[in-house]
Coordinates of C-alpha atoms in Angstrom, one line a residue:
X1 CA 0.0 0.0 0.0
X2 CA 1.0 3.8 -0.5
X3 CA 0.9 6.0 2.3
X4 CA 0.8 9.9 0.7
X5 CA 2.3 12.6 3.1
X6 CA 0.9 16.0 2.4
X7 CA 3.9 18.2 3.3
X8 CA 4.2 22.3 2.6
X9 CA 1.1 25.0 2.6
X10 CA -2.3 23.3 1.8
X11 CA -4.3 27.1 1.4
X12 CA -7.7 26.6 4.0
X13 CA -6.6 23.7 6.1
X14 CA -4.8 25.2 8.6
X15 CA -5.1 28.1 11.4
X16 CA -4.7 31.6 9.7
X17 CA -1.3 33.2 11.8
X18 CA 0.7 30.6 12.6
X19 CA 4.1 29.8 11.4
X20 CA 5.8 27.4 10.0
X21 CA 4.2 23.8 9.3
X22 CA 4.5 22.1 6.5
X23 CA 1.3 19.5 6.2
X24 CA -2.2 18.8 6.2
X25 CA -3.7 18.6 9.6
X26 CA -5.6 15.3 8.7
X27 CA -5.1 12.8 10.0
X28 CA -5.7 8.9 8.2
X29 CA -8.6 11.0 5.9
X30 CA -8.3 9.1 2.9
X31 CA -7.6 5.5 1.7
X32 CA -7.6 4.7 -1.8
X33 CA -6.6 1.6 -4.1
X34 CA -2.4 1.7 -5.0
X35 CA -3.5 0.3 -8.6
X36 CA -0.4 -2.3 -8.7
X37 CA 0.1 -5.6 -7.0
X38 CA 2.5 -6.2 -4.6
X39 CA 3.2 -7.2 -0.7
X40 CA 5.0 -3.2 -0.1
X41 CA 3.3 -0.3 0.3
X42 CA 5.0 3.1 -1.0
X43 CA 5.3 6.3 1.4
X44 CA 5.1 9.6 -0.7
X45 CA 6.6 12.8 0.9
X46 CA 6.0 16.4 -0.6
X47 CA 7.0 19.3 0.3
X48 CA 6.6 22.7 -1.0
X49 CA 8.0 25.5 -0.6
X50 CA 6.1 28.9 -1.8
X51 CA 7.6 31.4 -3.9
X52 CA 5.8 34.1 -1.0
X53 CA 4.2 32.4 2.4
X54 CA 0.3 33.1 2.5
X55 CA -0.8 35.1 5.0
X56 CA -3.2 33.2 6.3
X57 CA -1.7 29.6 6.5
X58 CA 1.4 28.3 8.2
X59 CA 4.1 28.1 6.0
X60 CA 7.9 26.9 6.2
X61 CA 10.3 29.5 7.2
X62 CA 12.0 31.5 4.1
X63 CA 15.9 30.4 4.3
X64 CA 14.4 26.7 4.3
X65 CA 16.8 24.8 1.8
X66 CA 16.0 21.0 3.0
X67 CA 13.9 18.9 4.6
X68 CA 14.8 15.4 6.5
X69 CA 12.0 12.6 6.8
X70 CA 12.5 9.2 8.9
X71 CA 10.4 7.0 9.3
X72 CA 10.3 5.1 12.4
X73 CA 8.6 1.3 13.2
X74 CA 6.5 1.4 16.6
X75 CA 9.8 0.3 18.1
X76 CA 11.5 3.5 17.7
X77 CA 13.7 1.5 14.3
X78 CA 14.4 3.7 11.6
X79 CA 13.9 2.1 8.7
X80 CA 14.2 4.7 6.0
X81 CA 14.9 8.2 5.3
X82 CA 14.7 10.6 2.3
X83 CA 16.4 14.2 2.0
X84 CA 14.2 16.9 -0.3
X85 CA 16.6 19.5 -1.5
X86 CA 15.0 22.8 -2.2
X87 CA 15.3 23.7 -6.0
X88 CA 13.2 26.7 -5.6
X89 CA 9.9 27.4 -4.7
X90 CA 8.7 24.4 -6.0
X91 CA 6.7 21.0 -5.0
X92 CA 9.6 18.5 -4.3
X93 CA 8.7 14.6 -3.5
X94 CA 10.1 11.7 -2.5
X95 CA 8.9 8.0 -2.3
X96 CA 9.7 4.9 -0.4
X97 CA 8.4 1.4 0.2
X98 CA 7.6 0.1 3.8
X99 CA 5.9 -3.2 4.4
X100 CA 2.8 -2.9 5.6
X101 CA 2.4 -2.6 9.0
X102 CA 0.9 -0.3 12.1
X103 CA 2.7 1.7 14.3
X104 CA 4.8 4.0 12.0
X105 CA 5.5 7.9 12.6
X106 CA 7.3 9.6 10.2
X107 CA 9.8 12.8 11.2
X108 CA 11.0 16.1 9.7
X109 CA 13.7 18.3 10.4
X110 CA 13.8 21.2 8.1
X111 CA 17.2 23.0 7.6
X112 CA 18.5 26.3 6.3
X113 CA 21.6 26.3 3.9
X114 CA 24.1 26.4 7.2
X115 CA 22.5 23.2 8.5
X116 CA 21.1 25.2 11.3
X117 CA 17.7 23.3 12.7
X118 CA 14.7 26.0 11.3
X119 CA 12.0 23.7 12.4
X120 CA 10.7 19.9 13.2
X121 CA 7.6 17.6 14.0
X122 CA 6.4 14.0 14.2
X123 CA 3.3 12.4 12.6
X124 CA 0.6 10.7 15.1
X125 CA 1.4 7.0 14.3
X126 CA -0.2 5.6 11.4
X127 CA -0.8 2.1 9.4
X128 CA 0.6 1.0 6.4
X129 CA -1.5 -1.1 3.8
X130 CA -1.0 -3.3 1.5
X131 CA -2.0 -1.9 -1.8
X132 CA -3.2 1.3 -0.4
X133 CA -3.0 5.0 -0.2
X134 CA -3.6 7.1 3.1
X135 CA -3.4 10.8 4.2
X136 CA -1.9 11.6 7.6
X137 CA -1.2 15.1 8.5
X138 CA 2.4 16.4 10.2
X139 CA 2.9 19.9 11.6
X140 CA 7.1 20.9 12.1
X141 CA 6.8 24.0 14.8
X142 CA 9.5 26.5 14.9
X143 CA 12.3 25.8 17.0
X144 CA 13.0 28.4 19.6
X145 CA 16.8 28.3 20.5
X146 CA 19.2 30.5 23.1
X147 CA 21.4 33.0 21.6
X148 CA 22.4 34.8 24.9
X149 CA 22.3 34.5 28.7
X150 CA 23.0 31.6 30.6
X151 CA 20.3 32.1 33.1
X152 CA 21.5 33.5 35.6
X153 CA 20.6 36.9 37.4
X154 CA 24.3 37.8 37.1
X155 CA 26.0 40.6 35.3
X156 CA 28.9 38.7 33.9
X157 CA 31.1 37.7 30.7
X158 CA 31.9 40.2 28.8
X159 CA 34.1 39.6 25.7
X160 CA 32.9 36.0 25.8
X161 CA 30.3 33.4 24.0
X162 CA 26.9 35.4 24.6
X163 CA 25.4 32.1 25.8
X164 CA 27.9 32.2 28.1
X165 CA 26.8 35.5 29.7
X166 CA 24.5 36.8 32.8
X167 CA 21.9 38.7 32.0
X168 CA 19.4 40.1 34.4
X169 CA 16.0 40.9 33.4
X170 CA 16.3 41.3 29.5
X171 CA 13.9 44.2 28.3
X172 CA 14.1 46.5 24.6
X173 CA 16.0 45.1 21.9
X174 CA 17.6 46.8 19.2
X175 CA 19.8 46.4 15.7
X176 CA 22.3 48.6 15.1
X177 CA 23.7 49.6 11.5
X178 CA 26.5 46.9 11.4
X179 CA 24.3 44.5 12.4
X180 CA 25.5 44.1 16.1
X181 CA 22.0 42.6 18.2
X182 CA 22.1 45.5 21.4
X183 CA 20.6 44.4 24.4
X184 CA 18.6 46.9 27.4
X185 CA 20.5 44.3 30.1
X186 CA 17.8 46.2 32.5
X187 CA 18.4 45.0 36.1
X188 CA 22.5 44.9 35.3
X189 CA 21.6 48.4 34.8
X190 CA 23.7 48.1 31.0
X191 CA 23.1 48.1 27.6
X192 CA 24.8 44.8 26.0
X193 CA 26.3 44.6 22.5
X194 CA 26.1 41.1 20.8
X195 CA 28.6 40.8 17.9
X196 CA 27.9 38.5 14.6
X197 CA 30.5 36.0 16.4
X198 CA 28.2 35.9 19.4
X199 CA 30.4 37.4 21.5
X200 CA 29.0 40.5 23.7
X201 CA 30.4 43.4 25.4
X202 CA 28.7 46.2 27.6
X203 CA 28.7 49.6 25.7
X204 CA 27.1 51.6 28.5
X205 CA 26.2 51.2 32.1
X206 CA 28.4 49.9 34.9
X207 CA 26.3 47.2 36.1
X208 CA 25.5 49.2 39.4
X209 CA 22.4 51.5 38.8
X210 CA 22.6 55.1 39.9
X211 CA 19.8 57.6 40.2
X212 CA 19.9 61.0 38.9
X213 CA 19.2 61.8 42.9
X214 CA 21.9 60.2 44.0
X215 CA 25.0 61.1 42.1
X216 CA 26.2 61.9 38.6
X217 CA 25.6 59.7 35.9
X218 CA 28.7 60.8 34.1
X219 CA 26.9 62.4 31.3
X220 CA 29.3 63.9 28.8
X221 CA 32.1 61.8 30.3
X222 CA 32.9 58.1 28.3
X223 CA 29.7 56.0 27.8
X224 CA 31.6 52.8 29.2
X225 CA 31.7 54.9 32.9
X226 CA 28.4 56.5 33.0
X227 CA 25.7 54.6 34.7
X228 CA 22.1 53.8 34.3
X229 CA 18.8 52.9 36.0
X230 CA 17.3 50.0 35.0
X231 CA 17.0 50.7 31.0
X232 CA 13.6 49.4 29.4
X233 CA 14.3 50.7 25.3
X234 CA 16.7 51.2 22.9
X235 CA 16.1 52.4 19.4
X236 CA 18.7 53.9 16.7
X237 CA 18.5 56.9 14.5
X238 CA 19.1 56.8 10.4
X239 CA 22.2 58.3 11.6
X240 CA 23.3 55.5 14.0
X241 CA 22.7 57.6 17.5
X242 CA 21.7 55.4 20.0
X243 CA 18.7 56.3 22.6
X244 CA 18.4 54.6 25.8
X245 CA 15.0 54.8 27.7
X246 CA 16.5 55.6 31.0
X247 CA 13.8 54.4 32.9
X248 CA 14.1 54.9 36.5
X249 CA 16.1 57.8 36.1
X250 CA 13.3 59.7 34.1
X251 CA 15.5 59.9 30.9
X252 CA 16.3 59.6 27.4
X253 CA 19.5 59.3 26.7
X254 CA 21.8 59.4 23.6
X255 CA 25.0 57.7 22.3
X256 CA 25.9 59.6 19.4
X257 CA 27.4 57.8 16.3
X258 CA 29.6 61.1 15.2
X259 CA 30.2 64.5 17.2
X260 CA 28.0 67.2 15.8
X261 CA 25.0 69.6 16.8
X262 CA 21.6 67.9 16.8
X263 CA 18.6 67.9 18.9
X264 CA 19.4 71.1 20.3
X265 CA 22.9 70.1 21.8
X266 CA 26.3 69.7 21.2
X267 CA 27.1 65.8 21.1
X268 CA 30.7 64.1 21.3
X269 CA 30.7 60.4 19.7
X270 CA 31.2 57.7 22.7
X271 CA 30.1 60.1 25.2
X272 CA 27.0 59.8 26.6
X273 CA 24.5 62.8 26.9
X274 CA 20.8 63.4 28.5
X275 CA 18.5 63.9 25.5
X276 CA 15.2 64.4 27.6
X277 CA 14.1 64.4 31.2
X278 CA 10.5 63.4 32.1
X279 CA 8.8 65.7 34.3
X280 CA 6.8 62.6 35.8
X281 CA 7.0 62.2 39.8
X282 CA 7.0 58.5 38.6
X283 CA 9.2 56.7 37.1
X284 CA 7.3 56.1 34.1
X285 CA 9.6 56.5 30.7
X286 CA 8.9 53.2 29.4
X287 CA 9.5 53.4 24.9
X288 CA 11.7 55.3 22.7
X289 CA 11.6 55.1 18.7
X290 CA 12.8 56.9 16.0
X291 CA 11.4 57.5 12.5
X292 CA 13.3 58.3 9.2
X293 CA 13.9 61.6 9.5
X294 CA 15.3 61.2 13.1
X295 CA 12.4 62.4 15.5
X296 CA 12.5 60.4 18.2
X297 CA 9.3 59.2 20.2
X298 CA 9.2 58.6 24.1
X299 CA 6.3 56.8 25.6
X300 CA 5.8 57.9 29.2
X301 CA 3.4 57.1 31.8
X302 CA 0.1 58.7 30.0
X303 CA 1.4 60.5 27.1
X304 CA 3.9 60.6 24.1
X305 CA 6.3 63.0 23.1
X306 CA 8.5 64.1 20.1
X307 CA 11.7 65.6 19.6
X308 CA 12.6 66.8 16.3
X309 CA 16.8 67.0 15.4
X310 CA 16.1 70.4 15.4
X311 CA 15.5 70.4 19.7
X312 CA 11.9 71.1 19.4
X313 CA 9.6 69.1 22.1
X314 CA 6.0 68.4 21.2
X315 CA 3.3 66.2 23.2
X316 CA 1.8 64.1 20.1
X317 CA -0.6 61.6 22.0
X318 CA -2.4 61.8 25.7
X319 CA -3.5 63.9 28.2
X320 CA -0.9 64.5 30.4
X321 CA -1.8 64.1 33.9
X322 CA -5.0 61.5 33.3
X323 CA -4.0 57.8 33.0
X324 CA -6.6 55.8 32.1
X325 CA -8.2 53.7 28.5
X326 CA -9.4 56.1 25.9
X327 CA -11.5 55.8 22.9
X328 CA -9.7 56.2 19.6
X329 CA -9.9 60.0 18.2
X330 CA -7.8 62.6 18.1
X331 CA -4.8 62.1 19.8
X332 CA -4.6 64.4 22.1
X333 CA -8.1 63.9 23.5
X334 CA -7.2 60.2 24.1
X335 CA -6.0 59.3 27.2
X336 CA -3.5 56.3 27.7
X337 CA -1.8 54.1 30.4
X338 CA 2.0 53.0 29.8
X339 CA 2.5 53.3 26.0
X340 CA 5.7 50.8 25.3
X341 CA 7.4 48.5 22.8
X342 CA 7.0 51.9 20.0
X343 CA 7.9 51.1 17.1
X344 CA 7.8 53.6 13.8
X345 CA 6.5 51.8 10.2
X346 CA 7.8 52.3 7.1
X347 CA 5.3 55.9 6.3
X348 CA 6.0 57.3 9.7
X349 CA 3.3 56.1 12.0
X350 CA 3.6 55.3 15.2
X351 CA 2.5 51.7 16.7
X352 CA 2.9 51.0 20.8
X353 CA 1.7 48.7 23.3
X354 CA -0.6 49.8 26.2
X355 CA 0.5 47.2 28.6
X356 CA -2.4 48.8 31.2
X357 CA -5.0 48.5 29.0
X358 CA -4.0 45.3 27.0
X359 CA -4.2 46.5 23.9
X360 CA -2.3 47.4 20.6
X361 CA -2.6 50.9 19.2
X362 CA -1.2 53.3 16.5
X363 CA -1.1 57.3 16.6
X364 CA -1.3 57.4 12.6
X365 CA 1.0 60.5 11.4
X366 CA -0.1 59.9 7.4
X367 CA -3.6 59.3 6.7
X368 CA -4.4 56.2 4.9
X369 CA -5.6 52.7 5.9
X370 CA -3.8 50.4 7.9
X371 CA -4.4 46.7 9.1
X372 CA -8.1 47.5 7.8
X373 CA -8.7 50.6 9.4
X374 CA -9.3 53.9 7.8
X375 CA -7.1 56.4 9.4
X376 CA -7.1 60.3 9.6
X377 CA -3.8 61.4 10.6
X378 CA -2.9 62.8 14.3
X379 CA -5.5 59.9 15.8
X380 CA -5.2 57.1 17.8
X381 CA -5.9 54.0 16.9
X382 CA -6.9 50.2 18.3
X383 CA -5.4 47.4 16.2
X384 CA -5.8 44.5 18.8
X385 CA -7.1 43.6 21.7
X386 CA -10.4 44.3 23.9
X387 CA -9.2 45.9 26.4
X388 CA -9.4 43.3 29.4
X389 CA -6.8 41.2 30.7
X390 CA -6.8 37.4 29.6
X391 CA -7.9 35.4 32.2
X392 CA -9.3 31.7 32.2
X393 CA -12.9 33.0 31.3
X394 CA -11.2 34.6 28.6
X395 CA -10.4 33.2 25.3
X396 CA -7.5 34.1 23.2
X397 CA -9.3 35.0 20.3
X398 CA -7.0 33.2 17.5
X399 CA -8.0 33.1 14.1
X400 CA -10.5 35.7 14.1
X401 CA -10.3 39.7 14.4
X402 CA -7.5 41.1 16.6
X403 CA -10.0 43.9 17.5
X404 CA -11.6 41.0 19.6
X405 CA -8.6 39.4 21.1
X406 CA -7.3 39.2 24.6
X407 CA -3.7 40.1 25.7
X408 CA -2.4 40.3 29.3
X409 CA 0.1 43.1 29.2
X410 CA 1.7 43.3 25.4
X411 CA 5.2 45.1 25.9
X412 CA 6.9 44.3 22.4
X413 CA 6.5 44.8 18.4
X414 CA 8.0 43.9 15.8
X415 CA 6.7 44.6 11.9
X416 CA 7.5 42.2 9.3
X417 CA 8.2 43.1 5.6
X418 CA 4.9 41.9 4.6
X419 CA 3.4 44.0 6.9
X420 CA 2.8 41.3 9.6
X421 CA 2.3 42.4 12.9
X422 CA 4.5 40.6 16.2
X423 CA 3.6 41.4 20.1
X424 CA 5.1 40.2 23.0
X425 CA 2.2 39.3 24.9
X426 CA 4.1 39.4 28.2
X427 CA 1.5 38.5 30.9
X428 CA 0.9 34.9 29.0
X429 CA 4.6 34.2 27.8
X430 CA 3.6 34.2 24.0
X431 CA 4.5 35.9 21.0
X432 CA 1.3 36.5 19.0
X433 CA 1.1 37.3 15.4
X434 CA -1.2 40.0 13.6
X435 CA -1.6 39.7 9.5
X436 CA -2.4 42.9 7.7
X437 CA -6.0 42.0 7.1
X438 CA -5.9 41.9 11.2
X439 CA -5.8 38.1 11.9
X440 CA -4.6 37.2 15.4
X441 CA -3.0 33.6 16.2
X442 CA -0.1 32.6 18.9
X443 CA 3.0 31.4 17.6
X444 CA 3.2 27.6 18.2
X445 CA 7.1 26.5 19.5
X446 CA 9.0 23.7 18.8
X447 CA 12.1 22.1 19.8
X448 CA 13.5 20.7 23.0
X449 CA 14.1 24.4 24.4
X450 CA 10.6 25.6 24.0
X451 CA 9.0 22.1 25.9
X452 CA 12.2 22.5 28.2
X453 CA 12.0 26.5 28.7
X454 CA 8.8 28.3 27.7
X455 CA 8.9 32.1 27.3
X456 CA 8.6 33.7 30.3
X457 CA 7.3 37.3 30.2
X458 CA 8.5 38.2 26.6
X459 CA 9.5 42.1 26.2
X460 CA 11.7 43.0 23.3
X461 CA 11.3 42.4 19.9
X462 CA 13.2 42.7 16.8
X463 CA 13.1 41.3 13.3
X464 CA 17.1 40.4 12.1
X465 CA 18.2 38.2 9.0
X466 CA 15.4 36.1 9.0
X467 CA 14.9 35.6 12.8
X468 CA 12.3 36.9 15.3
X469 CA 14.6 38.1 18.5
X470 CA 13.3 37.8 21.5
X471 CA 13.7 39.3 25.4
X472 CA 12.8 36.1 27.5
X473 CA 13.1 38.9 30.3
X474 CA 11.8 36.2 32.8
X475 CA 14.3 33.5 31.9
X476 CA 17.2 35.9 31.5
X477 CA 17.8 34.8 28.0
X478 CA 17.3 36.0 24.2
X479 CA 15.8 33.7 22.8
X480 CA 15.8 33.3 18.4
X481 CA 12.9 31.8 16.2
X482 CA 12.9 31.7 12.1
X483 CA 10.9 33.5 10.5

């Protein structure tokens, strides 16, 4: 008999939002003559792998270049294996006889062109019969791996293996223009550089936290000796300056990339200077971003502010001094409660998290229409989320409208280059995904690590070569999934 494995993208039969799977979710759905005579059956593989991923089905990740079957007897035994080499984005297949039989599972590991481990399943065990063909269904899940941190609360190991590293409470994460992976190292009071080698350094912060009550924080002195409080952000400028959401010490501060006059001060590369000091009684400066022209946006306790390159400070969303859930409107008549994780999208406008309110909003700065919504520029926005914490009377919401989803205190985002939508939804350790049409699921993990280690209040995100980034602030780690 013939067992047929439907491997790759099969449009409508799976859950709209999540990544990377490769088959049919059926599972023994079909049985049909083999049309020959003989005592073997023949197991057909397929893969495929789409010239562009649909949005609303699973699909395998992009730098996929080969996939690895075995199949297994109800032993454990291998007793074959088959390789499918990507040729492009094409249907590849593979068969093999087996002799018929019950208790066989067949496995997939799905690799990128450095052998690195993208993604794997296992089938539900199945039968084979003589002179038949079957269905089954097989799901790989993406495999979520360590990049840096060791686990540890400790502030340690500099110029060494990341994964060899302490980190402490892992927050914003950042790329810079060479590539480098920075790191808000929060609660070691540092920002953290990780290098293409994977080895990492501290660029800022002494790994003692100092408040601006307390002492100088050697602003205008090297970066390597001034010291921070517990930094939450990081974002870049076109023209590589660094900000650092200073958190507990009420301010923005910058790393400049070259000495020169911008944002209404005099900058020296290296040294480290206060860009912006909250006026909050509260420690509340919790996002910083910057768009292409090099304003940069802070996201305070209940409102956020702009400052040009030219110096000039502007409140663009809230009403200062009232925390609390407003309707979407006009910015400035819309109240909000701890706008983080800002990121800036490719026209300019602004998309945060209100971890209070568990939602997902935008402050649109060019009218148009965006993830289904038509905007008017200088409004706020919701893009996901009802508004009420997730709780066990509360379902997620997956595969249908992110307008009627539940988070429990989304910190992080991350935009894809099809327009794809990634929050850390912190308070239940998962990484959601939101399609442009406005399609909510949860990222499904795979691997050893992920059964071994689950997320533990996610925070940071960024998109880098391929690969969603990830601050596992919880388990001290950055943690990598393909994309």
């Amino acid at each position: 008999m013939m067992k047929k494995l439907l491997l790759g993208v099969l449009a409508g039969t799976l859950m709209a939002g999540c990544q990377t799977p490769i088959l049919s979710p059926e599972r023994d759905a079909e049985i049909q003559p083999l049309g020959i005579k003989g005592h073997h059956g023949v197991l057909r593989l397929r893969m495929d792998w789409p010239a562009t991923p649909p949005i609303r089905t699973q699909y395998v990740p992009r730098s996929s270049m080969r996939a690895e079957f075995s199949v297994a007897a109800e032993s454990g035994e291998v007793l074959a294996a088959r390789t499918i080499t990507r040729t492009g984005s094409a249907d590849m297949s593979a068969s093999l006889e087996l002799a018929p039989g019950t208790g066989y599972t067949v496995s997939v590991g799905i690799y990128d062109g450095n052998d690195v481990l993208l993604a794997s399943g296992i089938s539900a065990s199945f039968s084979i019969e003589r002179q038949k063909i079957a269905t089954i269904g097989l799901t790989a899940l993406p495999i979520l791996s360590t990049i840096a941190g060791t686990g540890a609360t400790a502030y340690s190991g500099d110029e060494v293996p990341a994964v060899s590293t302490g980190l402490f409470l892992p927050l914003g994460l950042a790329i810079a223009p060479n590539g480098d992976l920075l790191i808000a190292d929060s609660s070691n009071h540092a920002v953290r550089r990780m290098n293409a080698g994977g080895a990492i350094s501290t660029i800022t912060g002494t790994g003692s936290g100092t408040q601006s009550n307390l002492s100088d924080l050697g602003d205008d002195g090297p970066a390597v000796s001034a010291t921070l409080k517990t930094p939450n952000a990081l974002a870049f400028s076109p023209a590589g300056d660094l900000f650092i959401a200073d958190t507990m010490n009420k301010r923005v501060r910058i790393l400049p990339a070259e000495d020169g006059a911008r944002y209404g001060m005099t900058l020296t590369a290296g040294r480290l200077h206060t860009l912006y000091l909250s006026a909050h009684k509260a420690p509340y400066l919790v996002g910083v971003a910057s768009d292409r022209a090099g304003n940069v946006f802070v996201g305070e306790g209940d409102r956020l502010m702009m400052l040009t390159p030219g110096g000039e400070k502007s409140l663009v969303a809230g009403i200062p001094g009232t925390l609390g859930a407003g309707s979407d409107g006009l910015a400035l008549e819309s109240s909000l409660k701890m706008p983080e994780g800002l990121i800036v999208d490719a026209v300019g406008n602004l998309l945060f998290a209100e971890r209070s309110n568990h939602r997902v909003r935008m402050l649109c700065r060019q009218a148009g229409t965006n993830f289904g919504i038509a905007m008017a520029s200088g409004s706020v926005y919701t893009l996901a989320g009802e508004g009420n914490a997730t709780s066990a009377s509360v379902p997620l919401g997956d595969g249908g409208d992110a307008l009627e989803a539940s988070f429990a205190s989304p910190r992080g985002l991350a935009l894809d280059a099809d327009g794809n939508l990634f929050v850390a939804d912190a308070g239940n350790g998962l990484i959601r995904r939101m399609t442009p049409d406005r399609v909510i699921a949860t990222f499904e993990l795979g691997g050893s690590s992920a059964l071994e280690l689950p997320l533990k209040t996610p925070v940071g995100l960024v998109i880098h070569e391929g690969r969603l980034l990830v601050g596992d602030s919880g388990n001290h780690r950055i943690r990598s999934l393909p994309l």
